JSON list of C-alpha atoms in Angstrom, two decimals:
[
{"chain": "A", "resi": 687, "resn": "MET", "atom": "CA", "xyz": [218.65, 174.55, 105.58]},
{"chain": "A", "resi": 688, "resn": "LEU", "atom": "CA", "xyz": [216.68, 171.43, 106.36]},
{"chain": "A", "resi": 689, "resn": "ASP", "atom": "CA", "xyz": [218.75, 170.88, 109.47]},
{"chain": "A", "resi": 690, "resn": "HIS", "atom": "CA", "xyz": [217.87, 174.45, 110.57]},
{"chain": "A", "resi": 691, "resn": "VAL", "atom": "CA", "xyz": [214.13, 173.72, 110.13]},
{"chain": "A", "resi": 692, "resn": "LEU", "atom": "CA", "xyz": [214.06, 170.42, 112.06]},
{"chain": "A", "resi": 693, "resn": "SER", "atom": "CA", "xyz": [216.36, 171.72, 114.80]},
{"chain": "A", "resi": 694, "resn": "PHE", "atom": "CA", "xyz": [214.22, 174.79, 115.32]},
{"chain": "A", "resi": 695, "resn": "LEU", "atom": "CA", "xyz": [211.07, 172.72, 115.55]},
{"chain": "A", "resi": 696, "resn": "LYS", "atom": "CA", "xyz": [212.75, 170.31, 118.01]},
{"chain": "A", "resi": 697, "resn": "GLU", "atom": "CA", "xyz": [213.93, 173.13, 120.22]},
{"chain": "A", "resi": 698, "resn": "GLN", "atom": "CA", "xyz": [210.41, 174.74, 120.24]},
{"chain": "A", "resi": 699, "resn": "LEU", "atom": "CA", "xyz": [208.77, 171.40, 121.18]},
{"chain": "A", "resi": 700, "resn": "ASN", "atom": "CA", "xyz": [211.28, 170.67, 123.83]},
{"chain": "A", "resi": 701, "resn": "SER", "atom": "CA", "xyz": [210.75, 174.17, 125.41]},
{"chain": "A", "resi": 702, "resn": "TYR", "atom": "CA", "xyz": [206.97, 173.67, 125.36]},
{"chain": "A", "resi": 703, "resn": "ILE", "atom": "CA", "xyz": [207.15, 170.10, 126.72]},
{"chain": "A", "resi": 704, "resn": "ARG", "atom": "CA", "xyz": [209.45, 171.20, 129.63]},
{"chain": "A", "resi": 705, "resn": "VAL", "atom": "CA", "xyz": [206.94, 173.86, 130.57]},
{"chain": "A", "resi": 706, "resn": "LYS", "atom": "CA", "xyz": [203.92, 171.65, 130.30]},
{"chain": "A", "resi": 707, "resn": "THR", "atom": "CA", "xyz": [205.51, 168.67, 132.25]},
{"chain": "A", "resi": 708, "resn": "GLY", "atom": "CA", "xyz": [207.30, 170.65, 134.95]},
{"chain": "A", "resi": 709, "resn": "GLY", "atom": "CA", "xyz": [210.69, 169.99, 133.48]},
{"chain": "A", "resi": 710, "resn": "GLN", "atom": "CA", "xyz": [210.51, 166.19, 133.19]},
{"chain": "A", "resi": 711, "resn": "ALA", "atom": "CA", "xyz": [213.49, 164.59, 131.41]},
{"chain": "A", "resi": 712, "resn": "PHE", "atom": "CA", "xyz": [211.60, 163.47, 128.28]},
{"chain": "A", "resi": 713, "resn": "GLU", "atom": "CA", "xyz": [212.49, 165.30, 125.07]},
{"chain": "A", "resi": 714, "resn": "VAL", "atom": "CA", "xyz": [212.04, 165.37, 121.35]},
{"chain": "A", "resi": 715, "resn": "LEU", "atom": "CA", "xyz": [215.10, 163.80, 119.72]},
{"chain": "A", "resi": 716, "resn": "PHE", "atom": "CA", "xyz": [216.53, 163.11, 116.24]},
{"chain": "A", "resi": 717, "resn": "LEU", "atom": "CA", "xyz": [217.05, 159.65, 115.01]},
{"chain": "A", "resi": 718, "resn": "GLN", "atom": "CA", "xyz": [220.44, 158.55, 116.64]},
{"chain": "A", "resi": 719, "resn": "ASP", "atom": "CA", "xyz": [221.75, 155.98, 114.38]},
{"chain": "A", "resi": 720, "resn": "ARG", "atom": "CA", "xyz": [220.71, 153.43, 111.84]},
{"chain": "A", "resi": 721, "resn": "ASN", "atom": "CA", "xyz": [221.84, 149.87, 112.14]},
{"chain": "A", "resi": 722, "resn": "GLY", "atom": "CA", "xyz": [221.99, 148.80, 108.56]},
{"chain": "A", "resi": 723, "resn": "LYS", "atom": "CA", "xyz": [218.40, 148.75, 107.31]},
{"chain": "A", "resi": 724, "resn": "GLU", "atom": "CA", "xyz": [216.57, 148.91, 110.64]},
{"chain": "A", "resi": 725, "resn": "VAL", "atom": "CA", "xyz": [215.58, 152.09, 112.29]},
{"chain": "A", "resi": 726, "resn": "SER", "atom": "CA", "xyz": [215.46, 151.97, 116.07]},
{"chain": "A", "resi": 727, "resn": "LEU", "atom": "CA", "xyz": [213.79, 154.72, 118.04]},
{"chain": "A", "resi": 728, "resn": "GLU", "atom": "CA", "xyz": [215.08, 155.84, 121.54]},
{"chain": "A", "resi": 729, "resn": "GLU", "atom": "CA", "xyz": [212.95, 154.52, 124.35]},
{"chain": "A", "resi": 730, "resn": "ASN", "atom": "CA", "xyz": [211.04, 156.99, 126.55]},
{"chain": "A", "resi": 731, "resn": "ALA", "atom": "CA", "xyz": [211.43, 159.80, 123.92]},
{"chain": "A", "resi": 732, "resn": "ILE", "atom": "CA", "xyz": [209.77, 161.37, 120.96]},
{"chain": "A", "resi": 733, "resn": "THR", "atom": "CA", "xyz": [211.76, 160.91, 117.81]},
{"chain": "A", "resi": 734, "resn": "THR", "atom": "CA", "xyz": [211.68, 163.31, 114.88]},
{"chain": "A", "resi": 735, "resn": "LEU", "atom": "CA", "xyz": [212.04, 161.81, 111.37]},
{"chain": "A", "resi": 736, "resn": "LEU", "atom": "CA", "xyz": [211.98, 163.52, 108.04]},
{"chain": "A", "resi": 737, "resn": "VAL", "atom": "CA", "xyz": [209.87, 161.00, 106.03]},
{"chain": "A", "resi": 738, "resn": "ASN", "atom": "CA", "xyz": [209.35, 162.84, 102.68]},
{"chain": "A", "resi": 739, "resn": "LEU", "atom": "CA", "xyz": [210.22, 166.00, 100.68]},
{"chain": "A", "resi": 740, "resn": "GLU", "atom": "CA", "xyz": [207.86, 167.39, 98.19]},
{"chain": "A", "resi": 741, "resn": "GLU", "atom": "CA", "xyz": [208.38, 170.15, 95.68]},
{"chain": "A", "resi": 742, "resn": "ASP", "atom": "CA", "xyz": [205.50, 172.70, 95.73]},
{"chain": "A", "resi": 743, "resn": "TYR", "atom": "CA", "xyz": [205.05, 173.82, 92.03]},
{"chain": "A", "resi": 744, "resn": "THR", "atom": "CA", "xyz": [202.44, 176.53, 92.87]},
{"chain": "A", "resi": 745, "resn": "PHE", "atom": "CA", "xyz": [205.04, 179.23, 93.16]},
{"chain": "A", "resi": 746, "resn": "ARG", "atom": "CA", "xyz": [207.67, 177.88, 90.80]},
{"chain": "A", "resi": 747, "resn": "SER", "atom": "CA", "xyz": [208.49, 179.72, 87.70]},
{"chain": "A", "resi": 748, "resn": "GLY", "atom": "CA", "xyz": [208.17, 177.67, 84.52]},
{"chain": "A", "resi": 749, "resn": "ALA", "atom": "CA", "xyz": [211.39, 179.02, 83.04]},
{"chain": "A", "resi": 750, "resn": "ALA", "atom": "CA", "xyz": [214.63, 177.13, 83.39]},
{"chain": "A", "resi": 751, "resn": "TYR", "atom": "CA", "xyz": [216.34, 180.39, 84.38]},
{"chain": "A", "resi": 752, "resn": "GLU", "atom": "CA", "xyz": [215.10, 183.75, 85.67]},
{"chain": "A", "resi": 753, "resn": "ARG", "atom": "CA", "xyz": [216.63, 186.94, 84.11]},
{"chain": "A", "resi": 754, "resn": "MET", "atom": "CA", "xyz": [217.52, 189.51, 86.74]},
{"chain": "A", "resi": 755, "resn": "PRO", "atom": "CA", "xyz": [218.38, 193.01, 85.54]},
{"chain": "A", "resi": 756, "resn": "ASN", "atom": "CA", "xyz": [221.93, 193.96, 86.57]},
{"chain": "A", "resi": 757, "resn": "GLN", "atom": "CA", "xyz": [223.24, 197.51, 85.78]},
{"chain": "A", "resi": 758, "resn": "GLY", "atom": "CA", "xyz": [222.55, 197.31, 82.01]},
{"chain": "A", "resi": 759, "resn": "GLY", "atom": "CA", "xyz": [223.33, 193.51, 81.80]},
{"chain": "A", "resi": 760, "resn": "ASN", "atom": "CA", "xyz": [221.41, 190.40, 82.91]},
{"chain": "A", "resi": 761, "resn": "GLN", "atom": "CA", "xyz": [222.19, 187.69, 85.39]},
{"chain": "A", "resi": 762, "resn": "GLN", "atom": "CA", "xyz": [220.95, 184.19, 85.01]},
{"chain": "A", "resi": 763, "resn": "ASN", "atom": "CA", "xyz": [219.42, 182.64, 88.21]},
{"chain": "A", "resi": 764, "resn": "ASN", "atom": "CA", "xyz": [217.93, 179.32, 88.77]},
{"chain": "A", "resi": 765, "resn": "PRO", "atom": "CA", "xyz": [214.33, 179.88, 89.99]},
{"chain": "A", "resi": 766, "resn": "ASN", "atom": "CA", "xyz": [213.66, 179.29, 93.74]},
{"chain": "A", "resi": 767, "resn": "LEU", "atom": "CA", "xyz": [212.85, 175.71, 94.78]},
{"chain": "A", "resi": 768, "resn": "TYR", "atom": "CA", "xyz": [209.89, 175.51, 97.17]},
{"chain": "A", "resi": 769, "resn": "LEU", "atom": "CA", "xyz": [209.77, 172.41, 99.42]},
{"chain": "A", "resi": 770, "resn": "ASN", "atom": "CA", "xyz": [207.29, 170.98, 101.74]},
{"chain": "A", "resi": 771, "resn": "LEU", "atom": "CA", "xyz": [208.72, 168.68, 104.52]},
{"chain": "A", "resi": 772, "resn": "TYR", "atom": "CA", "xyz": [206.81, 165.79, 106.01]},
{"chain": "A", "resi": 773, "resn": "VAL", "atom": "CA", "xyz": [207.94, 165.31, 109.43]},
{"chain": "A", "resi": 774, "resn": "LEU", "atom": "CA", "xyz": [206.99, 162.39, 111.62]},
{"chain": "A", "resi": 775, "resn": "TYR", "atom": "CA", "xyz": [206.99, 162.62, 115.43]},
{"chain": "A", "resi": 776, "resn": "ALA", "atom": "CA", "xyz": [206.88, 159.11, 117.10]},
{"chain": "A", "resi": 777, "resn": "ALA", "atom": "CA", "xyz": [206.24, 158.71, 120.77]},
{"chain": "A", "resi": 778, "resn": "ASN", "atom": "CA", "xyz": [208.13, 155.62, 121.96]},
{"chain": "A", "resi": 779, "resn": "PHE", "atom": "CA", "xyz": [207.36, 155.12, 125.68]},
{"chain": "A", "resi": 780, "resn": "THR", "atom": "CA", "xyz": [207.24, 151.90, 127.58]},
{"chain": "A", "resi": 781, "resn": "ASN", "atom": "CA", "xyz": [203.98, 153.19, 129.12]},
{"chain": "A", "resi": 782, "resn": "TYR", "atom": "CA", "xyz": [201.32, 153.50, 126.32]},
{"chain": "A", "resi": 783, "resn": "ARG", "atom": "CA", "xyz": [199.47, 156.20, 128.20]},
{"chain": "A", "resi": 784, "resn": "GLN", "atom": "CA", "xyz": [202.70, 158.22, 128.47]},
{"chain": "A", "resi": 785, "resn": "SER", "atom": "CA", "xyz": [203.14, 157.87, 124.62]},
{"chain": "A", "resi": 786, "resn": "LEU", "atom": "CA", "xyz": [199.61, 159.28, 124.18]},
{"chain": "A", "resi": 787, "resn": "LYS", "atom": "CA", "xyz": [200.24, 162.05, 126.67]},
{"chain": "A", "resi": 788, "resn": "PHE", "atom": "CA", "xyz": [203.35, 163.33, 124.85]},
{"chain": "A", "resi": 789, "resn": "LEU", "atom": "CA", "xyz": [201.79, 162.92, 121.44]},
{"chain": "A", "resi": 790, "resn": "SER", "atom": "CA", "xyz": [198.92, 165.03, 122.68]},
{"chain": "A", "resi": 791, "resn": "LEU", "atom": "CA", "xyz": [201.36, 167.66, 123.74]},
{"chain": "A", "resi": 792, "resn": "ILE", "atom": "CA", "xyz": [202.87, 167.85, 120.27]},
{"chain": "A", "resi": 793, "resn": "ILE", "atom": "CA", "xyz": [199.46, 168.07, 118.71]},
{"chain": "A", "resi": 794, "resn": "LYS", "atom": "CA", "xyz": [198.41, 170.87, 121.17]},
{"chain": "A", "resi": 795, "resn": "TYR", "atom": "CA", "xyz": [201.69, 172.78, 120.47]},
{"chain": "A", "resi": 796, "resn": "PHE", "atom": "CA", "xyz": [201.26, 172.78, 116.68]},
{"chain": "A", "resi": 797, "resn": "GLN", "atom": "CA", "xyz": [197.59, 173.51, 116.95]},
{"chain": "A", "resi": 798, "resn": "SER", "atom": "CA", "xyz": [198.39, 176.76, 118.69]},
{"chain": "A", "resi": 799, "resn": "HIS", "atom": "CA", "xyz": [201.60, 177.49, 116.77]},
{"chain": "A", "resi": 800, "resn": "ARG", "atom": "CA", "xyz": [200.85, 177.02, 113.03]},
{"chain": "A", "resi": 801, "resn": "LEU", "atom": "CA", "xyz": [202.90, 179.78, 111.72]},
{"chain": "A", "resi": 802, "resn": "PHE", "atom": "CA", "xyz": [206.64, 180.67, 112.48]},
{"chain": "A", "resi": 803, "resn": "ASP", "atom": "CA", "xyz": [208.27, 183.80, 111.19]},
{"chain": "A", "resi": 804, "resn": "CYS", "atom": "CA", "xyz": [210.94, 186.18, 112.31]},
{"chain": "A", "resi": 805, "resn": "ARG", "atom": "CA", "xyz": [208.39, 188.31, 114.23]},
{"chain": "A", "resi": 806, "resn": "ASN", "atom": "CA", "xyz": [207.01, 185.46, 116.42]},
{"chain": "A", "resi": 807, "resn": "SER", "atom": "CA", "xyz": [210.15, 183.35, 116.50]},
{"chain": "A", "resi": 808, "resn": "PRO", "atom": "CA", "xyz": [213.35, 185.32, 116.80]},
{"chain": "A", "resi": 809, "resn": "THR", "atom": "CA", "xyz": [215.39, 182.13, 116.96]},
{"chain": "A", "resi": 810, "resn": "LEU", "atom": "CA", "xyz": [214.33, 181.11, 113.49]},
{"chain": "A", "resi": 811, "resn": "SER", "atom": "CA", "xyz": [217.25, 181.10, 110.97]},
{"chain": "A", "resi": 812, "resn": "SER", "atom": "CA", "xyz": [217.50, 184.23, 108.86]},
{"chain": "A", "resi": 813, "resn": "GLU", "atom": "CA", "xyz": [217.55, 181.94, 105.75]},
{"chain": "A", "resi": 814, "resn": "ILE", "atom": "CA", "xyz": [213.88, 181.09, 106.51]},
{"chain": "A", "resi": 815, "resn": "GLN", "atom": "CA", "xyz": [211.15, 183.51, 105.79]},
{"chain": "A", "resi": 816, "resn": "LYS", "atom": "CA", "xyz": [208.29, 181.57, 107.40]},
{"chain": "A", "resi": 817, "resn": "LEU", "atom": "CA", "xyz": [207.10, 178.08, 108.12]},
{"chain": "A", "resi": 818, "resn": "THR", "atom": "CA", "xyz": [203.50, 176.92, 108.13]},
{"chain": "A", "resi": 819, "resn": "ILE", "atom": "CA", "xyz": [202.57, 173.72, 109.95]},
{"chain": "A", "resi": 820, "resn": "GLU", "atom": "CA", "xyz": [199.71, 171.47, 108.83]},
{"chain": "A", "resi": 821, "resn": "LEU", "atom": "CA", "xyz": [198.56, 168.13, 110.28]},
{"chain": "A", "resi": 822, "resn": "VAL", "atom": "CA", "xyz": [198.64, 165.33, 107.74]},
{"chain": "A", "resi": 823, "resn": "ASN", "atom": "CA", "xyz": [195.87, 162.72, 107.65]},
{"chain": "A", "resi": 824, "resn": "LEU", "atom": "CA", "xyz": [197.15, 159.40, 106.27]},
{"chain": "A", "resi": 825, "resn": "PRO", "atom": "CA", "xyz": [194.84, 156.62, 105.25]},
{"chain": "A", "resi": 826, "resn": "PHE", "atom": "CA", "xyz": [195.60, 153.31, 107.06]},
{"chain": "A", "resi": 827, "resn": "THR", "atom": "CA", "xyz": [197.27, 151.86, 103.98]},
{"chain": "A", "resi": 828, "resn": "GLU", "atom": "CA", "xyz": [199.76, 154.80, 103.52]},
{"chain": "A", "resi": 829, "resn": "GLN", "atom": "CA", "xyz": [200.39, 154.73, 107.28]},
{"chain": "A", "resi": 830, "resn": "ARG", "atom": "CA", "xyz": [201.26, 151.09, 107.08]},
{"chain": "A", "resi": 831, "resn": "GLU", "atom": "CA", "xyz": [203.63, 151.82, 104.19]},
{"chain": "A", "resi": 832, "resn": "VAL", "atom": "CA", "xyz": [205.45, 154.41, 106.23]},
{"chain": "A", "resi": 833, "resn": "TRP", "atom": "CA", "xyz": [205.98, 152.13, 109.14]},
{"chain": "A", "resi": 834, "resn": "SER", "atom": "CA", "xyz": [206.84, 149.19, 106.84]},
{"chain": "A", "resi": 835, "resn": "GLY", "atom": "CA", "xyz": [209.45, 151.47, 105.14]},
{"chain": "A", "resi": 836, "resn": "LEU", "atom": "CA", "xyz": [210.95, 152.16, 108.50]},
{"chain": "A", "resi": 837, "resn": "GLY", "atom": "CA", "xyz": [210.96, 148.44, 109.33]},
{"chain": "A", "resi": 838, "resn": "MET", "atom": "CA", "xyz": [208.89, 148.89, 112.44]},
{"chain": "A", "resi": 839, "resn": "SER", "atom": "CA", "xyz": [205.57, 148.26, 113.85]},
{"chain": "A", "resi": 840, "resn": "TYR", "atom": "CA", "xyz": [203.23, 151.24, 114.36]},
{"chain": "A", "resi": 841, "resn": "MET", "atom": "CA", "xyz": [203.59, 153.23, 117.42]},
{"chain": "A", "resi": 842, "resn": "PRO", "atom": "CA", "xyz": [201.66, 156.49, 118.46]},
{"chain": "A", "resi": 843, "resn": "SER", "atom": "CA", "xyz": [202.79, 159.09, 115.96]},
{"chain": "A", "resi": 844, "resn": "VAL", "atom": "CA", "xyz": [201.71, 162.12, 114.02]},
{"chain": "A", "resi": 845, "resn": "ILE", "atom": "CA", "xyz": [202.93, 163.61, 110.72]},
{"chain": "A", "resi": 846, "resn": "TYR", "atom": "CA", "xyz": [203.05, 167.26, 109.95]},
{"chain": "A", "resi": 847, "resn": "LYS", "atom": "CA", "xyz": [203.60, 169.00, 106.62]},
{"chain": "A", "resi": 848, "resn": "VAL", "atom": "CA", "xyz": [205.95, 171.90, 107.08]},
{"chain": "A", "resi": 849, "resn": "ARG", "atom": "CA", "xyz": [205.41, 174.41, 104.31]},
{"chain": "A", "resi": 850, "resn": "MET", "atom": "CA", "xyz": [207.51, 176.25, 102.50]},
{"chain": "A", "resi": 851, "resn": "VAL", "atom": "CA", "xyz": [211.14, 175.85, 102.81]},
{"chain": "A", "resi": 852, "resn": "VAL", "atom": "CA", "xyz": [212.56, 178.02, 99.96]},
{"chain": "A", "resi": 853, "resn": "PHE", "atom": "CA", "xyz": [215.90, 177.22, 98.47]},
{"chain": "A", "resi": 854, "resn": "ALA", "atom": "CA", "xyz": [217.27, 180.23, 96.47]},
{"chain": "A", "resi": 855, "resn": "ASP", "atom": "CA", "xyz": [220.16, 180.04, 94.08]},
{"chain": "A", "resi": 856, "resn": "GLY", "atom": "CA", "xyz": [222.62, 182.66, 95.33]},
{"chain": "A", "resi": 857, "resn": "ASP", "atom": "CA", "xyz": [225.04, 181.99, 92.54]},
{"chain": "A", "resi": 858, "resn": "THR", "atom": "CA", "xyz": [224.54, 184.07, 89.49]},
{"chain": "A", "resi": 859, "resn": "VAL", "atom": "CA", "xyz": [226.13, 183.93, 86.02]},
{"chain": "A", "resi": 860, "resn": "GLU", "atom": "CA", "xyz": [226.58, 187.07, 84.02]},
{"chain": "A", "resi": 861, "resn": "ILE", "atom": "CA", "xyz": [225.13, 186.64, 80.55]},
{"chain": "A", "resi": 862, "resn": "GLY", "atom": "CA", "xyz": [225.77, 190.02, 78.96]},
{"chain": "A", "resi": 863, "resn": "SER", "atom": "CA", "xyz": [223.66, 193.01, 78.18]},
{"chain": "A", "resi": 864, "resn": "ASP", "atom": "CA", "xyz": [220.41, 193.26, 76.12]},
{"chain": "A", "resi": 865, "resn": "VAL", "atom": "CA", "xyz": [220.79, 194.26, 72.47]},
{"chain": "A", "resi": 866, "resn": "THR", "atom": "CA", "xyz": [219.89, 197.94, 72.22]},
{"chain": "A", "resi": 867, "resn": "GLU", "atom": "CA", "xyz": [221.06, 198.82, 68.69]},
{"chain": "A", "resi": 868, "resn": "LYS", "atom": "CA", "xyz": [221.21, 197.07, 65.40]},
{"chain": "A", "resi": 869, "resn": "GLU", "atom": "CA", "xyz": [224.58, 197.28, 63.62]},
{"chain": "A", "resi": 870, "resn": "VAL", "atom": "CA", "xyz": [224.96, 196.21, 60.03]},
{"chain": "A", "resi": 871, "resn": "SER", "atom": "CA", "xyz": [228.30, 195.63, 58.57]},
{"chain": "A", "resi": 872, "resn": "SER", "atom": "CA", "xyz": [229.08, 195.03, 55.03]},
{"chain": "A", "resi": 873, "resn": "SER", "atom": "CA", "xyz": [232.08, 193.30, 53.66]},
{"chain": "A", "resi": 874, "resn": "ARG", "atom": "CA", "xyz": [233.09, 192.59, 50.12]},
{"chain": "A", "resi": 875, "resn": "ILE", "atom": "CA", "xyz": [234.60, 189.34, 49.07]}
]
């Protein structure tokens, strides 16, 4: 499901950038490969990186399992898992002004497209109910930690929080029916 979310956002940004730049060959890419510990970003492109996952406990049930009525019995389901994704868009262009131009296009796009659902985005995977996009403001120290973790020097970039990717447990386990009558048996020894 994570791949669907990131691919969808990449395709949306690429379509927007093509329209705004008159079809220039620049596009949003995924990280191509990792050489050991180092991350290298494609030149003259915008690279998308998933830099963090966070569970959102706001909607999570406190129970280890949810009981779902099932024709007189019960099924045991794991509660849904609600995740927020932190996605970094890094503009790596040889011309610094070009980096800023494309970074501005990303910011403009997400400023005007903060919510994606099946009504306004027919290409969104049916597994995904909706996505909400929020700009993340990192203090300088945290920003430095992100780039140090990537093993790179800072370059023009922006991080967005993508809320709520919901993982639902589709596998259920039959646990029997509720007790409806009390039966007493007596036996003599």
